[in-house]
Amino acid sequence: MTKINVPVSTPDLSGNEEAYLVDALRSTWISSSGKYVDRFESEFAGLVGTRYASSAANGTVALHLALVALGVGRGDEVIIPAFTYVAVANAVIYTGARLVLVDVDPHTWCMDPTKIEASITSQTRGVIAVHNYGHPCDMDAINKIARSFKLWVMEDAAEAHFATYKGRTAGSLADIATFSFYGNKVITSGEGGALTYNDESLHHRIRMLRSQGMDRTRRYYYPIIGYNYRLTNIACALLCAQLERWKGMVARRNAIFKSYSSRLSPIPGIGLQPVAAWASPSPWLYCITVDESLFDVNRDTLAVRLHDHGIETRPFFVCIHQMPPYQQHGGAESFPVSEQLSRDGMNLPTFHGMTDDTVDQVCAIIEAIHLRGA
Ligand SMILES: *Cc1c(COP(=O)(O)O)cnc(C)c1O
């Protein structure tokens, strides 16, 4: 059996990452102020196209910070997709608010805008539109419903760095957006996050809440209860180096996506990620779905076989309502699209340094598994 060792993801740190890291260390600015924090925040706001960007310790606390800054708390309801990463649900629960789930659209794998209205009650405060697997949500439709019910809209763009929706960049399409820079994300600092937005009063609240609630003009005076959700100058040094190369990294990942798609689309039972006409997704982790009746083995068996060949994969998200803390949120409703994706979907290795040969080998092994059958 051919055994090739391929991780599902690995960061590329081959630019100025080391130089900037050493520079940050030698400067002794290793906490959460310093030139790399300022540089990252202004460059990132510029790239996303918002007036402000604030760094945060990771993507999960960025979500929590955004919710608290918007005033979400006990008694409120927040609408999120049933199919997404668990951090979105957890962040809502941290605020004391109630979670309301809606199914995803089979054409985008993101929150289905036509399902939102029926989930709105007098307690609903807002909607978190998660750009699942790099594909932007249908933001015009979501913003329109939200506006008519006076709800805020938040984008979770953790998986959608530099994706565009009708030509506009993810992170600039709603009241506020959050990002993650975890090690497997397109741009990374190991751990890290950010919020992007245009509103000045929101900016002041975010800066206060991020630093224990400290007053803007009176140092060491804390008129509100805040958090320590800051990101370090060391992490921002890495992010500055990553941002210098974002175009090349996205281009390389797009090329990997293209080779995967052309090699895999002829294989019976392998489904590809749909792309809406108005979307230019971020090439995060390459996605496939496995239809057992045509492919001959199911998703889980394919994952085991690929693992035997040294190829690491990742199953799609388990639906929020399928996990113990959130089972009661499923209620009487069902989320058939979410459940099918969760059962049949998987991510294949995707990273900057992945060669065309390796993509070819992974695809050849998937094809061979199909031909050999169960
Ligand atoms: C990665 C991710 C997060 C959480 O980010 P962390 O930096 O790991 O806390 C939140 N939402 C989505 C959709 C993600 O993929």
Tab-separated table of C-alpha atoms and ligand atoms in Angstrom:
chain	number	residue	atom	x	y	z
A	1	MET	CA	0.000	0.000	0.000
A	2	THR	CA	1.322	3.472	-0.825
A	3	LYS	CA	1.775	5.417	2.346
A	4	ILE	CA	2.241	9.170	2.012
A	5	ASN	CA	2.187	11.310	5.100
A	6	VAL	CA	-0.096	14.268	4.469
A	7	PRO	CA	-1.532	16.421	7.268
A	8	VAL	CA	-4.949	18.001	6.775
A	9	SER	CA	-3.364	21.398	7.335
A	10	THR	CA	-0.025	22.964	8.235
A	11	PRO	CA	0.872	26.655	8.392
A	12	ASP	CA	3.321	28.347	6.035
A	13	LEU	CA	5.666	30.591	8.028
A	14	SER	CA	8.361	31.020	5.405
A	15	GLY	CA	8.168	34.791	4.896
A	16	ASN	CA	9.109	37.500	7.394
A	17	GLU	CA	7.498	35.598	10.302
A	18	GLU	CA	10.814	34.704	11.936
A	19	ALA	CA	12.369	38.155	11.400
A	20	TYR	CA	9.354	39.990	12.852
A	21	LEU	CA	9.109	37.569	15.757
A	22	VAL	CA	12.769	38.124	16.661
A	23	ASP	CA	12.273	41.868	16.250
A	24	ALA	CA	9.311	41.785	18.658
A	25	LEU	CA	11.311	39.745	21.182
A	26	ARG	CA	14.371	41.999	21.034
A	27	SER	CA	12.180	45.072	21.458
A	28	THR	CA	10.811	43.477	24.691
A	29	TRP	CA	7.265	44.403	23.517
A	30	ILE	CA	5.850	40.937	24.033
A	31	SER	CA	2.494	41.795	25.617
A	32	SER	CA	-0.536	43.330	23.993
A	33	SER	CA	0.824	46.696	22.944
A	34	GLY	CA	3.488	47.379	20.384
A	35	LYS	CA	4.018	48.344	16.793
A	36	TYR	CA	2.892	45.013	15.329
A	37	VAL	CA	-0.502	45.233	17.071
A	38	ASP	CA	-1.104	48.690	15.601
A	39	ARG	CA	0.228	47.723	12.190
A	40	PHE	CA	-1.844	44.546	12.024
A	41	GLU	CA	-5.056	46.289	13.060
A	42	SER	CA	-4.710	49.086	10.523
A	43	GLU	CA	-3.618	46.797	7.672
A	44	PHE	CA	-6.358	44.282	8.362
A	45	ALA	CA	-9.083	46.945	8.442
A	46	GLY	CA	-7.732	48.196	5.117
A	47	LEU	CA	-7.768	44.749	3.522
A	48	VAL	CA	-11.266	43.895	4.765
A	49	GLY	CA	-12.593	47.346	3.922
A	50	THR	CA	-13.858	48.505	7.321
A	51	ARG	CA	-13.050	51.598	9.337
A	52	TYR	CA	-11.845	49.581	12.340
A	53	ALA	CA	-10.230	46.267	13.177
A	54	SER	CA	-9.510	45.087	16.729
A	55	SER	CA	-7.315	42.088	17.429
A	56	ALA	CA	-8.462	39.523	20.016
A	57	ALA	CA	-6.945	36.483	21.695
A	58	ASN	CA	-8.772	34.000	19.432
A	59	GLY	CA	-11.850	33.660	17.247
A	60	THR	CA	-14.085	32.397	20.051
A	61	VAL	CA	-13.495	35.371	22.325
A	62	ALA	CA	-13.854	37.664	19.299
A	63	LEU	CA	-17.398	36.262	18.931
A	64	HIS	CA	-18.093	36.714	22.651
A	65	LEU	CA	-16.675	40.250	22.651
A	66	ALA	CA	-18.800	41.190	19.632
A	67	LEU	CA	-21.964	39.833	21.288
A	68	VAL	CA	-21.304	41.667	24.580
A	69	ALA	CA	-20.443	44.882	22.695
A	70	LEU	CA	-23.802	44.617	20.900
A	71	GLY	CA	-25.491	44.328	24.303
A	72	VAL	CA	-26.558	40.668	24.108
A	73	GLY	CA	-27.431	39.075	27.446
A	74	ARG	CA	-29.904	36.988	29.413
A	75	GLY	CA	-33.391	36.852	27.919
A	76	ASP	CA	-32.170	37.563	24.401
A	77	GLU	CA	-32.258	35.148	21.473
A	78	VAL	CA	-29.607	34.841	18.771
A	79	ILE	CA	-30.123	32.971	15.491
A	80	ILE	CA	-27.265	30.797	14.202
A	81	PRO	CA	-27.001	27.951	11.650
A	82	ALA	CA	-27.514	24.380	12.927
A	83	PHE	CA	-24.496	23.331	10.871
A	84	THR	CA	-21.365	25.193	11.960
A	85	TYR	CA	-18.393	25.160	14.318
A	86	VAL	CA	-19.332	24.796	17.991
A	87	ALA	CA	-17.561	28.039	19.016
A	88	VAL	CA	-20.471	30.027	17.559
A	89	ALA	CA	-22.993	28.296	19.849
A	90	ASN	CA	-20.678	28.448	22.862
A	91	ALA	CA	-20.106	32.198	22.485
A	92	VAL	CA	-23.864	32.836	22.480
A	93	ILE	CA	-24.310	30.723	25.620
A	94	TYR	CA	-21.482	32.618	27.438
A	95	THR	CA	-23.659	35.763	27.244
A	96	GLY	CA	-26.652	34.032	28.852
A	97	ALA	CA	-28.688	34.407	25.651
A	98	ARG	CA	-30.733	31.608	24.087
A	99	LEU	CA	-29.687	29.894	20.897
A	100	VAL	CA	-32.093	29.526	17.975
A	101	LEU	CA	-30.978	27.237	15.162
A	102	VAL	CA	-31.916	27.368	11.482
A	103	ASP	CA	-31.047	24.912	8.731
A	104	VAL	CA	-28.468	25.640	6.014
A	105	ASP	CA	-29.059	26.061	2.292
A	106	PRO	CA	-27.944	23.090	0.136
A	107	HIS	CA	-26.605	25.575	-2.464
A	108	THR	CA	-24.236	27.406	-0.099
A	109	TRP	CA	-23.948	25.187	3.027
A	110	CYS	CA	-24.568	28.444	4.919
A	111	MET	CA	-27.599	29.684	6.882
A	112	ASP	CA	-30.723	29.536	4.686
A	113	PRO	CA	-32.134	33.105	4.613
A	114	THR	CA	-35.641	31.786	3.883
A	115	LYS	CA	-35.622	29.949	7.242
A	116	ILE	CA	-34.807	33.003	9.374
A	117	GLU	CA	-38.152	34.796	9.533
A	118	ALA	CA	-40.036	31.871	11.096
A	119	SER	CA	-37.423	31.760	13.889
A	120	ILE	CA	-37.756	35.410	14.900
A	121	THR	CA	-39.562	36.172	18.186
A	122	SER	CA	-39.910	39.317	20.291
A	123	GLN	CA	-36.675	38.270	22.099
A	124	THR	CA	-34.573	37.935	18.942
A	125	ARG	CA	-31.705	40.434	18.887
A	126	GLY	CA	-29.581	39.322	15.983
A	127	VAL	CA	-28.263	36.788	13.524
A	128	ILE	CA	-24.774	35.293	13.248
A	129	ALA	CA	-24.133	34.561	9.570
A	130	VAL	CA	-21.279	32.056	9.494
A	131	HIS	CA	-19.428	31.793	6.179
A	132	ASN	CA	-19.091	28.007	6.465
A	133	TYR	CA	-16.075	26.458	4.724
A	134	GLY	CA	-15.117	29.795	3.187
A	135	HIS	CA	-18.372	30.294	1.263
A	136	PRO	CA	-20.023	33.661	1.967
A	137	CYS	CA	-23.625	33.675	3.179
A	138	ASP	CA	-26.280	35.389	1.070
A	139	MET	CA	-25.753	38.633	2.983
A	140	ASP	CA	-28.183	40.848	1.055
A	141	ALA	CA	-31.050	38.487	1.879
A	142	ILE	CA	-29.967	38.142	5.536
A	143	ASN	CA	-29.421	41.900	6.006
A	144	LYS	CA	-32.814	42.642	4.463
A	145	ILE	CA	-34.717	40.408	6.887
A	146	ALA	CA	-32.649	41.709	9.813
A	147	ARG	CA	-33.326	45.322	8.883
A	148	SER	CA	-37.062	44.787	8.698
A	149	PHE	CA	-37.069	43.256	12.221
A	150	LYS	CA	-34.456	45.717	13.618
A	151	LEU	CA	-31.919	42.977	14.339
A	152	TRP	CA	-28.140	43.266	14.142
A	153	VAL	CA	-26.171	40.971	11.832
A	154	MET	CA	-22.752	39.542	12.647
A	155	GLU	CA	-20.531	37.692	10.182
A	156	ASP	CA	-18.323	34.887	11.436
A	157	ALA	CA	-15.580	35.035	8.816
A	158	ALA	CA	-13.183	32.687	10.651
A	159	GLU	CA	-13.088	30.378	7.641
A	160	ALA	CA	-13.580	33.026	4.971
A	161	HIS	CA	-10.469	35.224	4.921
A	162	PHE	CA	-10.558	37.288	1.689
A	163	ALA	CA	-13.725	35.627	0.371
A	164	THR	CA	-15.929	38.038	-1.565
A	165	TYR	CA	-19.690	38.460	-1.886
A	166	LYS	CA	-20.785	40.418	-4.983
A	167	GLY	CA	-17.277	41.843	-5.096
A	168	ARG	CA	-17.186	42.959	-1.448
A	169	THR	CA	-14.875	41.351	1.117
A	170	ALA	CA	-16.184	39.065	3.865
A	171	GLY	CA	-15.921	40.924	7.153
A	172	SER	CA	-17.339	44.159	5.722
A	173	LEU	CA	-20.852	42.931	4.944
A	174	ALA	CA	-22.731	43.396	8.231
A	175	ASP	CA	-22.732	45.393	11.492
A	176	ILE	CA	-19.696	43.537	12.779
A	177	ALA	CA	-17.568	40.542	11.800
A	178	THR	CA	-15.212	38.193	13.605
A	179	PHE	CA	-12.156	36.275	12.410
A	180	SER	CA	-9.972	33.467	13.777
A	181	PHE	CA	-6.259	33.040	13.110
A	182	TYR	CA	-5.968	29.533	14.547
A	183	GLY	CA	-3.173	27.390	13.089
A	184	ASN	CA	-5.314	25.804	10.365
A	185	LYS	CA	-6.921	29.033	9.102
A	186	VAL	CA	-5.808	30.719	5.851
A	187	ILE	CA	-3.955	33.482	7.764
A	188	THR	CA	-2.624	32.373	11.141
A	189	SER	CA	-0.765	33.412	14.269
A	190	GLY	CA	-1.206	30.037	15.988
A	191	GLU	CA	-3.954	31.439	18.185
A	192	GLY	CA	-5.543	34.776	17.392
A	193	GLY	CA	-8.654	36.595	16.305
A	194	ALA	CA	-10.049	39.928	15.153
A	195	LEU	CA	-13.236	41.975	14.880
A	196	THR	CA	-14.008	44.321	11.970
A	197	TYR	CA	-16.708	47.023	11.918
A	198	ASN	CA	-17.367	50.672	11.025
A	199	ASP	CA	-19.235	52.106	14.020
A	200	GLU	CA	-17.246	54.384	16.321
A	201	SER	CA	-19.257	53.801	19.504
A	202	LEU	CA	-19.015	50.053	18.940
A	203	HIS	CA	-15.258	50.584	18.620
A	204	HIS	CA	-15.054	52.282	22.024
A	205	ARG	CA	-17.113	49.522	23.669
A	206	ILE	CA	-14.960	46.796	22.111
A	207	ARG	CA	-11.708	48.444	23.233
A	208	MET	CA	-13.058	48.874	26.775
A	209	LEU	CA	-14.452	45.340	27.045
A	210	ARG	CA	-11.253	43.847	25.625
A	211	SER	CA	-9.213	45.433	28.460
A	212	GLN	CA	-11.142	44.654	31.686
A	213	GLY	CA	-13.561	47.542	31.090
A	214	MET	CA	-10.922	50.253	31.556
A	215	ASP	CA	-12.084	53.809	30.940
A	216	ARG	CA	-10.876	55.364	27.710
A	217	THR	CA	-9.611	58.542	29.309
A	218	ARG	CA	-8.933	57.529	32.924
A	219	ARG	CA	-6.327	54.765	33.221
A	220	TYR	CA	-6.896	52.021	35.816
A	221	TYR	CA	-10.490	53.092	36.360
A	222	TYR	CA	-13.041	50.403	35.398
A	223	PRO	CA	-16.628	51.666	35.050
A	224	ILE	CA	-17.839	48.344	33.578
A	225	ILE	CA	-16.936	44.670	33.907
A	226	GLY	CA	-14.731	43.649	30.998
A	227	TYR	CA	-12.389	40.857	29.992
A	228	ASN	CA	-8.772	40.324	29.076
A	229	TYR	CA	-9.261	39.311	25.454
A	230	ARG	CA	-6.190	41.038	24.015
A	231	LEU	CA	-3.785	39.551	21.436
A	232	THR	CA	-0.002	39.859	21.864
A	233	ASN	CA	2.486	41.892	19.840
A	234	ILE	CA	4.235	38.549	19.190
A	235	ALA	CA	1.149	37.058	17.545
A	236	CYS	CA	0.583	40.291	15.606
A	237	ALA	CA	4.196	40.119	14.349
A	238	LEU	CA	3.298	36.767	12.764
A	239	LEU	CA	0.063	38.198	11.352
A	240	CYS	CA	1.897	41.161	9.777
A	241	ALA	CA	4.242	38.736	8.010
A	242	GLN	CA	1.298	36.589	6.884
A	243	LEU	CA	-0.577	39.610	5.505
A	244	GLU	CA	2.421	40.528	3.326
A	245	ARG	CA	1.847	37.277	1.455
A	246	TRP	CA	-1.940	36.892	1.540
A	247	LYS	CA	-2.413	37.144	-2.228
A	248	GLY	CA	0.105	34.432	-3.018
A	249	MET	CA	-1.245	32.166	-0.291
A	250	VAL	CA	-4.832	32.518	-1.516
A	251	ALA	CA	-3.698	31.978	-5.135
A	252	ARG	CA	-1.819	28.785	-4.241
A	253	ARG	CA	-4.764	27.433	-2.271
A	254	ASN	CA	-7.103	28.272	-5.166
A	255	ALA	CA	-4.830	26.272	-7.489
A	256	ILE	CA	-4.989	23.319	-5.069
A	257	PHE	CA	-8.805	23.601	-5.011
A	258	LYS	CA	-8.882	23.594	-8.818
A	259	SER	CA	-6.741	20.465	-9.160
A	260	TYR	CA	-8.801	18.655	-6.525
A	261	SER	CA	-12.048	19.542	-8.309
A	262	SER	CA	-10.899	18.460	-11.740
A	263	ARG	CA	-9.529	15.165	-10.416
A	264	LEU	CA	-12.464	14.336	-8.128
A	265	SER	CA	-15.536	15.482	-10.070
A	266	PRO	CA	-15.593	12.413	-12.384
A	267	ILE	CA	-15.564	9.952	-9.450
A	268	PRO	CA	-19.088	8.559	-8.840
A	269	GLY	CA	-20.482	9.479	-5.429
A	270	ILE	CA	-18.002	12.280	-4.693
A	271	GLY	CA	-19.840	15.614	-4.343
A	272	LEU	CA	-18.080	18.977	-4.476
A	273	GLN	CA	-18.765	22.168	-2.530
A	274	PRO	CA	-21.394	24.253	-4.355
A	275	VAL	CA	-20.463	27.842	-5.234
A	276	ALA	CA	-23.179	30.488	-5.676
A	277	ALA	CA	-22.945	32.773	-8.718
A	278	TRP	CA	-22.298	35.802	-6.466
A	279	ALA	CA	-19.634	34.120	-4.356
A	280	SER	CA	-15.890	33.956	-4.532
A	281	PRO	CA	-15.155	31.649	-1.593
A	282	SER	CA	-11.990	31.586	0.459
A	283	PRO	CA	-10.011	28.395	-0.250
A	284	TRP	CA	-9.859	27.159	3.336
A	285	LEU	CA	-10.108	23.348	3.613
A	286	TYR	CA	-11.145	21.443	0.494
A	287	CYS	CA	-14.577	19.831	0.993
A	288	ILE	CA	-16.170	16.713	-0.455
A	289	THR	CA	-19.351	14.788	0.307
A	290	VAL	CA	-19.536	11.016	-0.048
A	291	ASP	CA	-22.700	9.378	-1.377
A	292	GLU	CA	-22.328	5.781	-0.226
A	293	SER	CA	-24.793	4.384	-2.781
A	294	LEU	CA	-22.559	5.564	-5.651
A	295	PHE	CA	-19.094	5.598	-4.104
A	296	ASP	CA	-19.544	2.149	-2.444
A	297	VAL	CA	-18.110	3.085	0.954
A	298	ASN	CA	-19.355	5.788	3.299
A	299	ARG	CA	-17.572	8.907	4.566
A	300	ASP	CA	-16.280	7.287	7.741
A	301	THR	CA	-14.883	4.253	5.924
A	302	LEU	CA	-13.225	6.508	3.336
A	303	ALA	CA	-11.612	8.461	6.190
A	304	VAL	CA	-10.250	5.241	7.731
A	305	ARG	CA	-8.899	4.028	4.374
A	306	LEU	CA	-7.225	7.401	3.723
A	307	HIS	CA	-5.763	7.319	7.218
A	308	ASP	CA	-4.275	3.890	6.423
A	309	HIS	CA	-2.495	5.588	3.512
A	310	GLY	CA	-1.171	8.292	5.863
A	311	ILE	CA	-3.658	10.908	4.646
A	312	GLU	CA	-5.267	12.942	7.402
A	313	THR	CA	-8.834	14.152	6.824
A	314	ARG	CA	-11.419	15.880	8.952
A	315	PRO	CA	-15.122	15.071	9.182
A	316	PHE	CA	-17.574	17.962	8.652
A	317	PHE	CA	-18.971	19.713	11.736
A	318	VAL	CA	-21.264	17.691	13.948
A	319	CYS	CA	-24.525	19.692	13.960
A	320	ILE	CA	-24.957	21.916	17.006
A	321	HIS	CA	-28.200	20.161	18.074
A	322	GLN	CA	-26.477	16.756	17.838
A	323	MET	CA	-24.117	17.525	20.742
A	324	PRO	CA	-25.100	16.982	24.396
A	325	PRO	CA	-25.173	20.610	25.635
A	326	TYR	CA	-27.374	21.657	22.727
A	327	GLN	CA	-29.715	18.719	22.222
A	328	GLN	CA	-32.695	20.606	23.640
A	329	HIS	CA	-32.183	23.286	20.988
A	330	GLY	CA	-33.153	20.854	18.265
A	331	GLY	CA	-36.690	20.809	19.618
A	332	ALA	CA	-39.399	19.648	17.293
A	333	GLU	CA	-37.678	21.151	14.282
A	334	SER	CA	-35.484	19.165	12.002
A	335	PHE	CA	-32.489	20.331	10.037
A	336	PRO	CA	-32.231	17.836	7.172
A	337	VAL	CA	-29.618	19.671	5.081
A	338	SER	CA	-27.372	20.219	8.105
A	339	GLU	CA	-27.694	16.579	9.172
A	340	GLN	CA	-26.882	15.217	5.735
A	341	LEU	CA	-23.780	17.397	5.376
A	342	SER	CA	-22.656	16.454	8.848
A	343	ARG	CA	-22.988	12.751	7.993
A	344	ASP	CA	-21.465	12.763	4.498
A	345	GLY	CA	-18.924	15.587	4.377
A	346	MET	CA	-15.193	15.666	4.934
A	347	ASN	CA	-12.220	17.965	4.432
A	348	LEU	CA	-9.148	16.872	2.502
A	349	PRO	CA	-5.588	18.123	3.099
A	350	THR	CA	-5.234	21.765	2.050
A	351	PHE	CA	-2.197	23.903	2.808
A	352	HIS	CA	0.101	26.371	1.075
A	353	GLY	CA	3.025	23.957	0.770
A	354	MET	CA	0.964	21.092	-0.701
A	355	THR	CA	2.397	20.118	-4.108
A	356	ASP	CA	0.404	19.224	-7.233
A	357	ASP	CA	1.897	15.723	-6.994
A	358	THR	CA	0.499	15.268	-3.506
A	359	VAL	CA	-2.964	16.440	-4.620
A	360	ASP	CA	-2.717	13.900	-7.467
A	361	GLN	CA	-1.698	11.098	-5.110
A	362	VAL	CA	-4.561	11.835	-2.688
A	363	CYS	CA	-7.059	11.822	-5.582
A	364	ALA	CA	-5.604	8.616	-7.080
A	365	ILE	CA	-6.003	6.876	-3.721
A	366	ILE	CA	-9.634	8.057	-3.399
A	367	GLU	CA	-10.309	6.733	-6.916
A	368	ALA	CA	-8.683	3.393	-6.088
A	369	ILE	CA	-10.775	3.060	-2.925
A	370	HIS	CA	-13.905	3.572	-5.059
A	371	LEU	CA	-12.826	1.026	-7.667
A	372	ARG	CA	-11.975	-1.598	-5.055
A	373	GLY	CA	-15.334	-0.950	-3.387
A	374	ALA	CA	-16.370	-2.036	0.063
B	1	LIG	C1	-12.089	28.464	13.920
B	1	LIG	C2	-13.460	28.996	14.069
B	1	LIG	C3	-13.856	29.750	15.193
B	1	LIG	C4	-13.071	29.845	16.464
B	1	LIG	O1	-11.835	30.321	16.388
B	1	LIG	P1	-10.722	29.984	17.478
B	1	LIG	O2	-9.659	30.953	17.084
B	1	LIG	O3	-10.341	28.566	17.327
B	1	LIG	O4	-11.291	30.307	18.820
B	1	LIG	C5	-15.118	30.315	15.204
B	1	LIG	N1	-15.964	30.131	14.188
B	1	LIG	C6	-15.654	29.389	13.120
B	1	LIG	C7	-16.646	29.242	12.029
B	1	LIG	C8	-14.390	28.792	13.037
B	1	LIG	O5	-14.092	28.019	11.978
